[in-house]
Amino acid sequence: MSTAVESFGAGETMVSARGVQLPQLNGTPTPTTPTRSPWDAQFLPPPLVLEDRARAAKVQARLSGLVLCGAALQRVGETFSRELERGLRQLPSSLQMENTYVPELPDGTEEGVFLALDLGGTNFRVLLLELADGQLVREDVKQYHISDALRLGSGEDLFNFLADCVQDFLRCEGMEDQELSLGFTFSFPMKQHSISSGELLTWTKSFCCSGMRGVDVAALLQRCLRARRLRVTVQVLLNDTTGTLIAGAHLDPDVAIGVIMGTGSNGCYVERAERVQHWEAARGRGRDVLVDIEWGAFGDNGCLDFLKTEFDREVDDNSLLANSFTFEKYIGGKYLGDVLCAALGGLARDGLFPAAPTGLTSAHLSMFEEESCSGAWRRTAAALGAAGCGAGVSRPDALVAQHAARVISNRAAQLVSVCVARLLRRMGRARVSVAVDGSVFKRHPRIQLLMNKYIALLAPHHPFTLLGAEDGSGKGSALAAAIAARVAARSSP
């Protein structure tokens, strides 16, 4: 027995001949209908398989808003390209498209000893890197913990602490009196005024220091260093995404895109300088410049509202920064566990899951996916029990949770892939390597495989390689300082 195929709009429900609701895919029909092309269907995650087929179909229908088909991703890509162009032209856009003023990438001639600071989490790092003929020949690193009082206190106190750490590090290295150039990785949205100057736009993650409005963070750090009579010059200010691109280019000269998939998410790429309108510092003779997209805020102006599900709204409402960082909340490790909790909570309200869990993290989501890959389920069940779902979580319950994790992971990989694919198409190079760093990329068992698949589908004829770039936030800032020194030496009479 068969049913007629009809056209369905957003919010409509498909019903099989047996009266069971079939899943909708963000307002589009299921892949079982002849209206879906083979290309479009390649974006869909595998179906949930349970002995109770009616339950499986209802679960898929309930989670269908999280499932994106090729047509929906094309719409995201078109929106991303429009927002990107508007941002470059300094028109209203949810993409900041910040000029980093970094004019070129490592070329193998980098020489010298450089300091690097990496601020972005509860641990602050000071690094000393020595380069000879472009190769890293020495690397010393020391971590310092940033207390809650410092992260939530005054900006002046925080930056004095950073300078104290630099002084302690140099004293331990026996280099307190040496003259050194420093690259400062400041992993928060900034308005850059030059390669060594920029002001904080907003704190993110667990930081909320007062007194920083309109403050040049590089100048503040420089003042604190000078107060300690350190002969250290802040040569470069950049964020972790730009650092990842630079560190990746040190490993592979084809790198032209940097991506962070960790607690948050962002992208950076090599743009033609003539396309960038924001130049406060003098524009050099370089043909290119690195642009920090700040895609975590993509959609904050409502342009991606067609993607937002009830689960995403729940996560946003409960976040520290509601109605902001829209795109990051689909992708970032800080939020993936929250989306999973919201989705399983929705299933629980419909009687399709034992109870709404609490406290699931992106590490749990990755573990669910790892067990799913191997066909296991007991660790998933134990984690759900510890998260408030009861002691008797069954195998079918665990499989439902694994399916929800799979759908959420698939969407995260798709959305990052859309952006990377659009950048590949924009640059039109013979080959591009994409440097990627972050805990989600490194620890999730499927993300890299999914990204390779989806980028290839969305940017055919644009060869690429995903390159894991370890510690871009540290090494990248030191390499950027070396690049700035090289450019300055070349420009001097």
Coordinates of C-alpha atoms in Angstrom, one line a residue:
M1 CA 0.0 0.0 0.0
S2 CA 1.4 3.4 -0.9
T3 CA 0.4 7.0 -0.2
A4 CA 0.4 9.9 -2.6
V5 CA 3.3 12.3 -2.6
E6 CA 2.4 15.9 -1.9
S7 CA 4.2 19.1 -1.3
F8 CA 4.6 20.1 2.3
G9 CA 5.5 23.4 3.8
A10 CA 7.2 24.4 7.0
G11 CA 5.3 23.2 10.1
E12 CA 3.2 20.6 8.2
T13 CA 3.2 16.9 9.2
M14 CA 3.6 14.0 6.9
V15 CA 1.6 10.8 7.8
S16 CA 2.3 7.4 6.4
A17 CA -0.4 4.9 5.3
R18 CA -0.3 3.4 8.8
G19 CA -1.0 6.7 10.4
V20 CA 2.5 7.2 11.9
Q21 CA 4.0 10.6 11.7
L22 CA 7.1 10.7 9.5
P23 CA 10.0 13.0 10.3
Q24 CA 10.2 16.4 8.6
L25 CA 13.5 17.9 7.8
N26 CA 13.5 21.6 8.8
G27 CA 10.2 22.1 6.9
T28 CA 11.0 19.7 4.0
P29 CA 9.7 16.2 3.2
T30 CA 11.5 13.1 4.3
P31 CA 14.2 11.4 2.2
T32 CA 11.8 8.5 1.5
T33 CA 9.8 10.6 -0.9
P34 CA 10.6 10.8 -4.6
T35 CA 10.8 14.7 -4.4
R36 CA 14.3 14.5 -2.7
S37 CA 17.3 14.3 -5.0
P38 CA 20.1 11.9 -4.4
W39 CA 22.5 14.9 -3.8
D40 CA 20.1 16.4 -1.2
A41 CA 19.7 13.1 0.6
Q42 CA 23.5 12.7 1.1
F43 CA 23.3 15.4 3.9
L44 CA 20.9 13.4 6.0
P45 CA 22.0 11.3 9.1
P46 CA 21.1 7.6 9.2
P47 CA 17.6 6.9 10.5
L48 CA 17.0 5.7 14.0
V49 CA 16.5 1.9 14.1
L50 CA 14.4 0.4 17.0
E51 CA 12.3 -2.7 17.3
D52 CA 9.5 -0.3 18.1
R53 CA 9.2 1.3 14.7
A54 CA 6.4 3.6 15.7
R55 CA 8.6 5.1 18.5
A56 CA 11.5 5.5 16.2
A57 CA 9.3 7.4 13.6
K58 CA 7.9 9.6 16.4
V59 CA 11.4 10.4 17.7
Q60 CA 12.6 11.3 14.3
A61 CA 9.6 13.5 13.7
R62 CA 10.2 15.3 17.0
L63 CA 13.9 16.0 16.2
S64 CA 13.3 16.7 12.5
G65 CA 13.9 20.5 12.9
L66 CA 17.5 19.7 13.7
V67 CA 18.0 17.8 10.4
L68 CA 19.2 19.9 7.5
C69 CA 19.0 18.8 3.9
G70 CA 21.1 20.1 1.1
A71 CA 18.5 22.8 0.1
A72 CA 18.5 24.2 3.6
L73 CA 22.3 24.3 3.6
Q74 CA 22.4 26.1 0.3
R75 CA 20.2 28.7 1.8
V76 CA 22.6 29.1 4.8
G77 CA 25.5 29.4 2.3
E78 CA 23.8 32.1 0.3
T79 CA 23.0 34.0 3.5
F80 CA 26.6 33.6 4.7
S81 CA 27.9 35.0 1.4
R82 CA 25.6 38.0 1.6
E83 CA 26.5 38.8 5.2
L84 CA 30.2 38.4 4.4
E85 CA 30.0 40.9 1.6
R86 CA 28.1 43.4 3.7
G87 CA 30.5 43.1 6.5
L88 CA 33.5 43.7 4.2
R89 CA 31.7 46.8 2.9
Q90 CA 31.0 48.0 6.4
L91 CA 27.3 47.7 6.0
P92 CA 25.0 46.3 8.7
S93 CA 25.8 42.6 9.0
S94 CA 26.0 39.8 11.7
L95 CA 29.5 39.1 10.4
Q96 CA 32.1 41.5 11.8
M97 CA 34.7 40.8 9.1
E98 CA 37.5 42.3 11.1
N99 CA 40.7 43.4 9.3
T100 CA 43.5 41.8 11.3
Y101 CA 46.2 43.9 9.4
V102 CA 48.3 40.7 9.1
P103 CA 49.5 41.1 5.5
E104 CA 51.2 37.7 4.8
L105 CA 51.8 34.3 6.1
P106 CA 55.0 32.5 7.2
D107 CA 57.5 32.0 4.3
G108 CA 60.3 30.2 6.0
T109 CA 62.5 33.2 6.7
E110 CA 61.3 33.8 10.3
E111 CA 64.2 34.4 12.7
G112 CA 64.5 35.3 16.4
V113 CA 63.2 34.8 19.9
F114 CA 59.6 35.9 20.6
L115 CA 57.2 35.9 23.5
A116 CA 53.6 34.8 23.0
L117 CA 50.6 35.3 25.4
D118 CA 47.5 33.2 25.1
L119 CA 44.4 34.5 26.9
G120 CA 41.0 32.9 26.3
G121 CA 40.1 30.5 29.1
T122 CA 40.7 30.0 32.8
N123 CA 44.3 29.1 32.1
F124 CA 46.6 31.8 30.8
R125 CA 49.8 30.8 29.0
V126 CA 53.1 32.5 28.4
L127 CA 55.3 31.0 25.7
L128 CA 58.9 31.6 24.5
L129 CA 59.6 30.5 21.0
E130 CA 62.8 30.6 19.0
L131 CA 62.8 30.4 15.2
A132 CA 65.7 29.8 13.0
D133 CA 65.3 29.6 9.2
G134 CA 61.5 29.5 9.7
Q135 CA 61.7 26.4 11.9
L136 CA 60.8 26.2 15.6
V137 CA 63.9 25.2 17.5
R138 CA 62.9 26.1 21.1
E139 CA 59.6 26.3 22.9
D140 CA 59.1 27.0 26.6
V141 CA 55.6 27.2 28.0
K142 CA 54.2 28.0 31.5
Q143 CA 50.5 28.1 32.5
Y144 CA 48.9 30.4 35.1
H145 CA 45.5 29.9 36.5
I146 CA 43.1 32.9 36.4
S147 CA 40.7 32.9 39.4
D148 CA 37.0 33.7 39.3
A149 CA 37.8 37.0 41.1
L150 CA 40.1 38.1 38.3
R151 CA 37.8 36.9 35.5
L152 CA 34.9 38.8 37.0
G153 CA 36.7 41.7 38.6
S154 CA 38.2 44.9 37.0
G155 CA 40.1 44.8 33.7
E156 CA 42.9 46.7 35.3
D157 CA 43.4 43.9 37.9
L158 CA 43.3 41.2 35.2
F159 CA 45.9 42.9 33.0
N160 CA 48.2 43.6 35.9
F161 CA 48.0 39.9 36.7
L162 CA 49.0 39.1 33.1
A163 CA 52.0 41.4 33.3
D164 CA 53.0 39.7 36.7
C165 CA 52.9 36.4 34.9
V166 CA 55.1 37.6 32.1
Q167 CA 57.6 38.9 34.7
D168 CA 57.6 35.6 36.6
F169 CA 58.1 33.7 33.4
L170 CA 61.0 35.8 32.2
R171 CA 62.6 35.7 35.7
C172 CA 62.4 31.9 35.6
E173 CA 64.0 31.9 32.1
G174 CA 66.7 34.3 33.2
M175 CA 65.6 36.8 30.5
E176 CA 64.1 39.6 32.6
D177 CA 66.4 42.2 31.2
Q178 CA 66.2 41.2 27.5
E179 CA 64.5 43.1 24.8
L180 CA 61.7 41.0 23.3
S181 CA 58.8 41.3 20.8
L182 CA 55.5 39.8 22.0
G183 CA 52.5 38.4 20.2
F184 CA 49.2 38.6 22.2
T185 CA 46.5 36.2 21.5
F186 CA 43.3 37.7 22.9
S187 CA 40.5 35.3 22.1
F188 CA 37.5 37.7 22.4
P189 CA 35.7 39.8 19.7
M190 CA 37.7 43.0 19.0
K191 CA 37.7 46.0 16.9
Q192 CA 41.2 46.2 15.5
H193 CA 42.8 49.5 14.7
S194 CA 46.2 48.1 13.5
I195 CA 48.2 44.9 13.8
S196 CA 49.1 45.8 17.3
S197 CA 46.0 47.7 18.5
G198 CA 42.4 46.8 19.2
E199 CA 39.6 47.3 21.7
L200 CA 37.4 44.7 23.2
L201 CA 33.8 44.5 21.8
T202 CA 32.4 42.0 24.3
W203 CA 33.6 39.5 26.8
T204 CA 32.6 35.9 26.1
K205 CA 33.1 32.5 27.8
S206 CA 33.5 33.0 31.6
F207 CA 35.0 36.5 31.5
C208 CA 33.2 39.7 32.4
C209 CA 35.7 42.3 33.6
S210 CA 34.6 45.8 34.3
G211 CA 36.1 49.1 33.0
M212 CA 37.1 47.8 29.6
R213 CA 34.7 49.7 27.4
G214 CA 36.7 51.5 24.6
V215 CA 40.0 50.3 26.1
D216 CA 42.8 49.3 23.7
V217 CA 43.8 45.9 25.2
A218 CA 47.3 45.9 23.6
A219 CA 48.0 49.4 25.0
L220 CA 46.8 48.4 28.4
L221 CA 49.0 45.3 28.4
Q222 CA 52.0 47.4 27.2
R223 CA 51.4 49.9 30.0
C224 CA 51.4 47.1 32.6
L225 CA 54.6 45.6 31.2
R226 CA 56.3 49.0 31.2
A227 CA 55.3 49.5 34.9
R228 CA 57.4 46.5 35.7
R229 CA 60.3 47.8 33.6
L230 CA 60.1 44.9 31.3
R231 CA 61.7 45.5 27.8
V232 CA 58.9 43.8 26.1
T233 CA 57.0 45.3 23.1
V234 CA 53.5 44.2 22.1
Q235 CA 54.1 43.7 18.4
V236 CA 51.0 41.9 17.4
L237 CA 47.4 41.5 18.7
L238 CA 45.3 38.7 17.3
N239 CA 42.7 36.1 18.2
D240 CA 43.0 32.3 18.4
T241 CA 41.4 31.8 14.9
T242 CA 43.9 34.1 13.2
G243 CA 46.7 32.3 15.2
T244 CA 45.4 28.9 14.0
L245 CA 45.6 30.0 10.4
I246 CA 49.2 31.4 10.8
A247 CA 50.3 28.3 12.7
G248 CA 48.8 26.1 10.1
A249 CA 50.5 28.0 7.3
H250 CA 53.8 27.3 9.1
L251 CA 53.1 23.6 8.6
D252 CA 51.5 23.8 5.1
P253 CA 51.9 26.7 2.7
D254 CA 48.5 25.9 1.1
V255 CA 46.7 26.9 4.3
A256 CA 44.5 29.9 3.7
I257 CA 41.6 29.3 6.1
G258 CA 41.6 28.9 9.9
V259 CA 38.8 27.5 11.9
I260 CA 38.2 27.1 15.6
M261 CA 35.8 24.3 16.7
G262 CA 36.2 24.3 20.5
T263 CA 34.3 25.9 23.3
G264 CA 33.3 28.4 20.7
S265 CA 33.6 28.6 16.9
N266 CA 35.0 31.1 14.4
G267 CA 36.7 31.4 11.1
C268 CA 39.5 33.4 9.5
Y269 CA 40.7 33.5 5.9
V270 CA 43.0 35.2 3.4
E271 CA 41.2 38.0 1.5
R272 CA 42.4 40.2 -1.2
A273 CA 43.3 43.5 0.4
E274 CA 41.4 45.5 -2.2
R275 CA 38.1 44.0 -1.1
V276 CA 38.5 45.2 2.5
Q277 CA 37.3 48.7 3.2
H278 CA 38.2 49.0 6.9
W279 CA 41.8 50.4 7.0
E280 CA 42.7 52.6 10.0
A281 CA 46.4 51.9 9.8
A282 CA 48.3 52.6 6.6
R283 CA 47.7 49.9 4.0
G284 CA 50.9 48.3 3.0
R285 CA 51.9 47.0 -0.4
G286 CA 50.7 43.4 0.3
R287 CA 48.1 41.9 -2.0
D288 CA 46.3 40.0 0.8
V289 CA 45.2 40.5 4.4
L290 CA 43.8 38.1 6.9
V291 CA 40.2 38.7 7.8
D292 CA 38.7 37.5 11.1
I293 CA 35.1 36.7 10.3
E294 CA 33.7 36.3 13.9
W295 CA 31.1 33.9 12.6
G296 CA 30.0 33.0 16.1
A297 CA 27.5 35.9 15.9
F298 CA 26.3 34.9 12.4
G299 CA 22.5 35.1 12.6
D300 CA 22.3 37.5 15.5
N301 CA 20.3 39.9 13.2
G302 CA 17.7 37.3 12.5
C303 CA 19.0 36.1 9.1
L304 CA 19.2 32.5 10.3
D305 CA 15.9 32.4 12.2
F306 CA 14.7 29.7 9.7
L307 CA 17.1 27.3 11.3
K308 CA 16.1 27.9 14.9
T309 CA 14.2 25.1 16.7
E310 CA 12.4 25.1 20.0
F311 CA 15.5 23.4 21.5
D312 CA 17.8 26.2 20.2
R313 CA 15.5 28.8 21.8
E314 CA 15.6 27.0 25.1
V315 CA 19.4 26.9 25.0
D316 CA 19.5 30.6 24.1
D317 CA 17.1 31.6 26.8
N318 CA 19.2 29.9 29.4
S319 CA 22.5 31.2 28.2
L320 CA 24.5 34.0 29.8
L321 CA 24.3 36.0 26.5
A322 CA 20.8 35.6 25.2
N323 CA 20.0 36.6 21.6
S324 CA 23.7 36.7 20.7
F325 CA 26.3 34.2 19.3
T326 CA 23.5 32.5 17.4
F327 CA 25.7 30.4 15.1
E328 CA 28.1 29.5 17.9
K329 CA 25.3 28.0 19.9
Y330 CA 24.7 25.4 17.0
I331 CA 28.4 24.4 17.0
G332 CA 30.4 25.4 20.1
G333 CA 31.4 22.8 22.7
K334 CA 30.0 25.1 25.3
Y335 CA 26.5 24.6 24.0
L336 CA 26.3 21.2 22.3
G337 CA 25.5 19.4 25.6
D338 CA 22.8 22.0 26.3
V339 CA 21.2 21.3 22.9
L340 CA 21.3 17.6 23.6
C341 CA 19.6 18.1 27.0
A342 CA 16.9 20.3 25.4
A343 CA 16.3 17.7 22.7
L344 CA 16.0 14.8 25.1
G345 CA 13.8 17.0 27.3
G346 CA 11.5 17.6 24.4
L347 CA 11.3 13.8 23.8
A348 CA 10.6 13.2 27.5
R349 CA 7.7 15.7 27.4
D350 CA 6.2 13.7 24.6
G351 CA 6.6 10.4 26.4
L352 CA 9.4 9.2 24.0
F353 CA 12.2 9.3 26.6
P354 CA 12.4 8.4 30.3
A355 CA 13.1 11.9 31.7
A356 CA 14.7 15.2 30.8
P357 CA 18.5 15.0 31.6
T358 CA 20.5 17.7 33.2
G359 CA 24.2 18.5 33.0
L360 CA 25.1 16.7 29.8
T361 CA 28.2 18.3 28.1
S362 CA 29.8 18.1 24.7
A363 CA 32.1 15.4 26.2
H364 CA 29.0 13.3 26.8
L365 CA 27.8 14.0 23.3
S366 CA 31.1 12.8 21.9
M367 CA 31.0 9.7 24.1
F368 CA 27.5 8.9 22.9
E369 CA 28.8 9.2 19.3
E370 CA 31.8 7.0 20.1
E371 CA 29.6 4.3 21.5
S372 CA 27.3 4.6 18.5
C373 CA 30.2 4.1 16.1
S374 CA 31.1 0.8 17.9
G375 CA 27.6 -0.4 18.4
A376 CA 27.8 -0.1 22.2
W377 CA 25.3 1.6 24.6
R378 CA 26.1 0.8 28.2
R379 CA 28.3 3.9 28.9
T380 CA 25.6 6.0 27.3
A381 CA 22.9 4.5 29.6
A382 CA 25.1 5.0 32.7
A383 CA 25.7 8.7 31.8
L384 CA 22.0 9.2 31.3
G385 CA 21.3 7.6 34.6
A386 CA 23.7 9.9 36.3
A387 CA 22.1 12.9 34.5
G388 CA 18.7 12.2 36.1
C389 CA 17.1 9.8 33.6
G390 CA 16.7 7.1 36.2
A391 CA 18.5 3.9 37.0
G392 CA 16.7 1.7 34.4
V393 CA 17.8 3.4 31.2
S394 CA 17.3 0.7 28.6
R395 CA 19.1 -0.1 25.4
P396 CA 16.4 1.5 23.2
D397 CA 16.5 4.6 25.4
A398 CA 20.3 4.8 25.0
L399 CA 19.9 4.4 21.2
V400 CA 17.4 7.3 21.2
A401 CA 19.9 9.5 23.0
Q402 CA 22.7 8.4 20.6
H403 CA 20.5 9.3 17.7
A404 CA 19.8 12.8 19.2
A405 CA 23.6 13.2 19.6
R406 CA 24.1 12.1 16.0
V407 CA 21.6 14.6 14.6
I408 CA 23.0 17.5 16.7
S409 CA 26.6 16.6 15.7
N410 CA 25.6 16.3 12.0
R411 CA 24.1 19.7 12.0
A412 CA 27.2 21.2 13.7
A413 CA 29.5 19.7 11.0
Q414 CA 27.2 20.8 8.2
L415 CA 27.0 24.5 9.4
V416 CA 30.8 24.8 9.7
S417 CA 31.2 23.0 6.3
V418 CA 28.8 25.5 4.7
C419 CA 31.1 28.4 5.7
V420 CA 34.3 26.7 4.7
A421 CA 32.8 25.7 1.3
R422 CA 31.7 29.3 0.6
L423 CA 35.2 30.5 1.4
L424 CA 36.8 27.9 -0.9
R425 CA 34.5 29.0 -3.7
R426 CA 35.2 32.7 -3.0
M427 CA 39.0 32.2 -3.1
G428 CA 39.0 30.0 -6.2
R429 CA 42.5 28.6 -5.5
A430 CA 43.9 25.5 -7.0
R431 CA 44.1 23.9 -3.6
V432 CA 43.5 25.1 0.0
S433 CA 44.4 23.6 3.3
V434 CA 42.1 24.5 6.2
A435 CA 43.8 24.7 9.6
V436 CA 41.4 23.6 12.4
D437 CA 41.9 23.6 16.1
G438 CA 39.6 23.1 19.1
S439 CA 38.4 20.4 21.4
V440 CA 35.3 19.5 19.4
F441 CA 37.4 18.9 16.2
K442 CA 40.0 16.9 18.1
R443 CA 37.8 14.8 20.4
H444 CA 34.5 14.2 18.5
P445 CA 34.8 10.8 16.7
R446 CA 32.8 11.9 13.6
I447 CA 33.3 15.6 13.0
Q448 CA 36.3 15.5 10.7
L449 CA 34.9 12.8 8.6
L450 CA 31.6 14.6 8.3
M451 CA 33.3 17.9 7.4
N452 CA 35.3 16.2 4.7
K453 CA 32.1 14.8 3.2
Y454 CA 30.0 18.0 3.4
I455 CA 32.6 20.5 2.2
A456 CA 33.2 18.3 -0.8
L457 CA 29.5 18.2 -1.5
L458 CA 29.0 22.0 -1.1
A459 CA 32.2 23.0 -2.9
P460 CA 32.8 20.5 -5.7
H461 CA 35.8 21.2 -7.9
H462 CA 37.6 23.0 -5.1
P463 CA 40.2 20.6 -3.7
F464 CA 40.9 21.0 0.1
T465 CA 42.6 19.4 3.0
L466 CA 41.6 19.6 6.7
L467 CA 44.7 20.1 8.8
G468 CA 44.8 19.7 12.5
A469 CA 46.7 22.8 13.8
E470 CA 47.8 22.2 17.3
D471 CA 48.2 25.3 19.5
G472 CA 47.5 27.9 17.0
S473 CA 46.6 30.3 19.7
G474 CA 50.1 30.2 21.1
K475 CA 52.5 29.5 18.2
G476 CA 50.4 31.6 15.8
S477 CA 50.9 34.8 17.9
A478 CA 54.7 34.3 18.0
L479 CA 54.8 33.6 14.3
A480 CA 52.7 36.7 13.7
A481 CA 55.2 38.8 15.7
A482 CA 58.0 37.3 13.5
I483 CA 56.1 38.2 10.4
A484 CA 55.5 41.8 11.6
A485 CA 59.2 42.1 12.4
R486 CA 60.1 40.9 8.9
V487 CA 57.6 43.3 7.2
A488 CA 58.9 46.2 9.3
A489 CA 62.5 45.4 8.4
R490 CA 61.6 45.2 4.7
S491 CA 59.7 48.5 4.8
S492 CA 62.5 50.5 6.7
P493 CA 64.9 52.6 4.5

